[in-house]
mmCIF file of C-alpha atoms in Angstrom:
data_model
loop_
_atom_site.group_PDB
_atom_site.id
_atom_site.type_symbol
_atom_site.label_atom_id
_atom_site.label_comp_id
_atom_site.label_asym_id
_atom_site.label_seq_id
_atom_site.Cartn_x
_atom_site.Cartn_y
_atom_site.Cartn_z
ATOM 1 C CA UNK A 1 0.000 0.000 0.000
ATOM 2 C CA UNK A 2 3.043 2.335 0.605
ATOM 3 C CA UNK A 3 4.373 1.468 -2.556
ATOM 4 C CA UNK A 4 0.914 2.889 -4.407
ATOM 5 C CA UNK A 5 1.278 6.156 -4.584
ATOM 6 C CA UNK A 6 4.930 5.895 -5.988
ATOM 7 C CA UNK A 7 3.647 3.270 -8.582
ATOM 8 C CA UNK A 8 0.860 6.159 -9.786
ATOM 9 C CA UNK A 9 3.844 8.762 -10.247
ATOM 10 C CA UNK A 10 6.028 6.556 -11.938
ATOM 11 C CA UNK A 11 2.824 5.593 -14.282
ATOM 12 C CA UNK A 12 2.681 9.268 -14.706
ATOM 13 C CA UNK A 13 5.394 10.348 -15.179
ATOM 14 C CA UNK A 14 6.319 7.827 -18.085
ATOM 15 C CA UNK A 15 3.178 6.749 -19.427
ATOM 16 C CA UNK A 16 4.778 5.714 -22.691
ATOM 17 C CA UNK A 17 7.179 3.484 -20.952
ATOM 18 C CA UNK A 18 5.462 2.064 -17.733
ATOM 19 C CA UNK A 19 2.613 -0.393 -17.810
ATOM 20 C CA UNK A 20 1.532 -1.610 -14.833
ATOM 21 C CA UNK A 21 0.535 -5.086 -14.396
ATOM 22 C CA UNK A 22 -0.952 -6.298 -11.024
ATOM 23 C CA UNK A 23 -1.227 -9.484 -9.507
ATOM 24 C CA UNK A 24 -2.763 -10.368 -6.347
ATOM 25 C CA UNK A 25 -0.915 -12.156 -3.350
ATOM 26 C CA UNK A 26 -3.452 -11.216 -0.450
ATOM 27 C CA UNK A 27 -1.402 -12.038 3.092
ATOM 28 C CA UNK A 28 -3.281 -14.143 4.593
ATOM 29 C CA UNK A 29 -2.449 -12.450 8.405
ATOM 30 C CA UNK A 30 -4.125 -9.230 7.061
ATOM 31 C CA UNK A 31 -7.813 -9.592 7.584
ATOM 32 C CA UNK A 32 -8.716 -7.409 4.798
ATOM 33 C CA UNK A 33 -6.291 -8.785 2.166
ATOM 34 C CA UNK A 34 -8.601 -11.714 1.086
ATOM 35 C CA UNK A 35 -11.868 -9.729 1.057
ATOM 36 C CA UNK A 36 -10.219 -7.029 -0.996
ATOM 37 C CA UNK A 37 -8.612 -9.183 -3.667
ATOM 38 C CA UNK A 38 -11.887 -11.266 -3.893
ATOM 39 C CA UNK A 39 -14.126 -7.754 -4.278
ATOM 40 C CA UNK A 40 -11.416 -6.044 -6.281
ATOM 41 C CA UNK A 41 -11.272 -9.437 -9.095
ATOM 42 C CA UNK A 42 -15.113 -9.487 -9.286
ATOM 43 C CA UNK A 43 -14.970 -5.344 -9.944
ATOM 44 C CA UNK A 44 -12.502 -6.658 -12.993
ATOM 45 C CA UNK A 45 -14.973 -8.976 -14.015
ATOM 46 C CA UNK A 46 -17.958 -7.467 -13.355
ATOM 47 C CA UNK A 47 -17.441 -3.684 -14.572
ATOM 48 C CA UNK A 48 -13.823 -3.593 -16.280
ATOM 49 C CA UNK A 49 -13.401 0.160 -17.066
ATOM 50 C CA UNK A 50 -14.361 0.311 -13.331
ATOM 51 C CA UNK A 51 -11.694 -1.960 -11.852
ATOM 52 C CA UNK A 52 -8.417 0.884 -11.840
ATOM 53 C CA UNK A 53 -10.260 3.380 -9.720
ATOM 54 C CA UNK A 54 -11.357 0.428 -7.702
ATOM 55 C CA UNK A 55 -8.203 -0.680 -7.172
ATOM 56 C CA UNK A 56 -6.972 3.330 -6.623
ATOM 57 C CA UNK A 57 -9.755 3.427 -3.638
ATOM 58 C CA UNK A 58 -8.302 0.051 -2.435
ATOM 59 C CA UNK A 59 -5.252 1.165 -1.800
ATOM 60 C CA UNK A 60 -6.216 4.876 -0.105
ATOM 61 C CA UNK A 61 -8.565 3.245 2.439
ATOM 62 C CA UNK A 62 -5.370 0.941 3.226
ATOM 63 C CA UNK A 63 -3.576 3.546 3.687
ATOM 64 C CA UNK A 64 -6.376 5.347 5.635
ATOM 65 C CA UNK A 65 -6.889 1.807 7.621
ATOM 66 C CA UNK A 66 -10.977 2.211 6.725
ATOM 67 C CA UNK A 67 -10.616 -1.431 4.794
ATOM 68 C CA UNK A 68 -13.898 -3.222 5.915
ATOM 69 C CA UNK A 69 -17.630 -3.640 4.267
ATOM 70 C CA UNK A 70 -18.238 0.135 5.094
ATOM 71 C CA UNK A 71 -15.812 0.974 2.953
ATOM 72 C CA UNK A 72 -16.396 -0.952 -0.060
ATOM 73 C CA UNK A 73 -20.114 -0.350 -0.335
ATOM 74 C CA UNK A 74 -18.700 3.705 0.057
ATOM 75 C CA UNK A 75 -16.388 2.673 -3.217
ATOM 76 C CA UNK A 76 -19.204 0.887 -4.939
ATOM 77 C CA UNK A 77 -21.728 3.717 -4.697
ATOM 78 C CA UNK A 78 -19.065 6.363 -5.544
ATOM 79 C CA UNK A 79 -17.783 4.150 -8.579
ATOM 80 C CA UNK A 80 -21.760 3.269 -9.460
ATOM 81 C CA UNK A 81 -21.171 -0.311 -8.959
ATOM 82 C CA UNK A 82 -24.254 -2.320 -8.071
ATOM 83 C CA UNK A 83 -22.742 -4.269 -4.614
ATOM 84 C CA UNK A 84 -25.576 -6.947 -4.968
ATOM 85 C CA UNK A 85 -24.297 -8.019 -8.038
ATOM 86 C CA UNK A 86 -21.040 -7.881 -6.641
ATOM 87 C CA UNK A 87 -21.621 -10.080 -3.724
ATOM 88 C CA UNK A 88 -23.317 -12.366 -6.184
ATOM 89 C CA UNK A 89 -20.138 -12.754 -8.850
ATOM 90 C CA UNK A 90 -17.803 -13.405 -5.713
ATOM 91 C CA UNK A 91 -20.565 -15.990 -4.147
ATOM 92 C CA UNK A 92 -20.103 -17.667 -7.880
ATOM 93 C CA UNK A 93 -16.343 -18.273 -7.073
ATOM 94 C CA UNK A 94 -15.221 -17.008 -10.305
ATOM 95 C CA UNK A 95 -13.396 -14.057 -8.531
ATOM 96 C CA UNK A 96 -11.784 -16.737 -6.419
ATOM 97 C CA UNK A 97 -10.592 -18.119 -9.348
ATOM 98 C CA UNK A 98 -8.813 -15.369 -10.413
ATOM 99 C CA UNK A 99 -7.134 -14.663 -7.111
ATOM 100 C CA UNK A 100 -5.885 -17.488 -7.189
ATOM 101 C CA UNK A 101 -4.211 -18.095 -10.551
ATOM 102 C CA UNK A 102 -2.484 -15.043 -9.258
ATOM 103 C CA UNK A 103 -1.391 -16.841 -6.371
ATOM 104 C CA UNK A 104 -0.126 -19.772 -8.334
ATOM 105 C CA UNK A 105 1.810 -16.969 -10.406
ATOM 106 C CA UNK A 106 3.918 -16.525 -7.419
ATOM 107 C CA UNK A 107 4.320 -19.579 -6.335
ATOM 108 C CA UNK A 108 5.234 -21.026 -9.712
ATOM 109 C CA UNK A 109 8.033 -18.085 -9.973
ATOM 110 C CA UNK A 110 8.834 -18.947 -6.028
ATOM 111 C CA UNK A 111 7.778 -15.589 -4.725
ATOM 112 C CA UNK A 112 7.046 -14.804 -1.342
ATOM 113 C CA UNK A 113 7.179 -11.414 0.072
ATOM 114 C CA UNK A 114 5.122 -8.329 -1.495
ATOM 115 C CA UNK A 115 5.669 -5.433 -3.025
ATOM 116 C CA UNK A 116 7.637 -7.317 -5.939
ATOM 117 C CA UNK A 117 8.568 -5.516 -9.536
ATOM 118 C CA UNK A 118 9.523 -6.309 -12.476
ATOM 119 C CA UNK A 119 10.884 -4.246 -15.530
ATOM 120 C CA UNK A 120 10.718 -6.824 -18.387
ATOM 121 C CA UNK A 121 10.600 -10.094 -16.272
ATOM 122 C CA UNK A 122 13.432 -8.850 -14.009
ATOM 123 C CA UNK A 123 12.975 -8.536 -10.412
ATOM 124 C CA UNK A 124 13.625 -4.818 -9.165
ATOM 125 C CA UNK A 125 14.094 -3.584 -5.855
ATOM 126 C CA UNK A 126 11.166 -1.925 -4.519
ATOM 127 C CA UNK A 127 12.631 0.803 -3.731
ATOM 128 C CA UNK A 128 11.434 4.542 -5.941
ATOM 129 C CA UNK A 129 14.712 5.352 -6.825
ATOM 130 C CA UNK A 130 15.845 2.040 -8.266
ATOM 131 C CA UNK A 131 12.434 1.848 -9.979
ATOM 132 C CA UNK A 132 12.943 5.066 -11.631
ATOM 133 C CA UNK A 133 16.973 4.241 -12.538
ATOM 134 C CA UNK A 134 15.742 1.564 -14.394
ATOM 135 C CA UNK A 135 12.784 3.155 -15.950
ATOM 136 C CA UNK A 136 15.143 5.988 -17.314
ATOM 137 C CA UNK A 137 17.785 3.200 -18.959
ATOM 138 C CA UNK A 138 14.631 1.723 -21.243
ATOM 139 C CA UNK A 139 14.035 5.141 -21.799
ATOM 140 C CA UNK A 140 17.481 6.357 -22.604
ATOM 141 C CA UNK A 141 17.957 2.940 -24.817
ATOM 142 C CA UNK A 142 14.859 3.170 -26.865
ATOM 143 C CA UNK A 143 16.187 7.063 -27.817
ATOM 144 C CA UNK A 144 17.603 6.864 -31.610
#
């Protein structure tokens, strides 16, 4: 959650060279971890062009330590995201599902801790400054 709001500068402040790619490892000692993956994969499969500010509001009430059913029904109204519906797709499992192929990512790779990046398959510290050294060599490389 610390690591968000350096992830949304770096996005834009190179937006022609940084994608971001997310995958979920919820901690299982963090009693909000689970719930939020599981609500935050159904938002992706449920209203797509809805899941990055989703995922943005995630990450704030972290940050804010409001993470709880409260909050997420404050999210869904704000976002216009029907939480019925919601509740329904992660009662189907399928948002389980994708949590946990996720998971499987980082166990197949033998990953453990999180935050973890990569800049083209290459683990980087997750640390801003080595995150933007590396940033600025694609950048300086892909210059003719």
């Amino acid at each position: 959650a610390r690591m968000h709001p350096v992830v949304i500068q770096l996005l834009r402040d190179h937006p022609d060279t940084v994608r971001l790619v997310f995958k979920m490892k919820p901690l299982l000692f963090h009693p909000e971890a689970l719930p939020a993956a599981l609500r935050w994969a159904a938002v992706i499969l449920q209203a797509p062009d809805k899941a990055w500010p989703y995922f943005d509001a995630l990450f704030e009430g972290k940050l804010a330590g409001r993470l709880g059913a409260e909050y997420y029904r404050e999210i869904e109204q704000r976002l216009g995201i029907d939480s019925i519906a919601l509740a329904a797709r992660i009662a189907s499992g399928a948002p389980a599902a994708v949590v946990s192929r996720d998971v499987g990512e980082f166990d197949r790779r033998g990953l453990n801790g999180t935050p973890i990046f990569f800049i083209n398959d290459r683990e980087v510290s997750a640390v801003q400054e080595f995150l933007e050294y590396e940033i600025r060599k694609i950048e300086e490389a892909e210059q003719p």
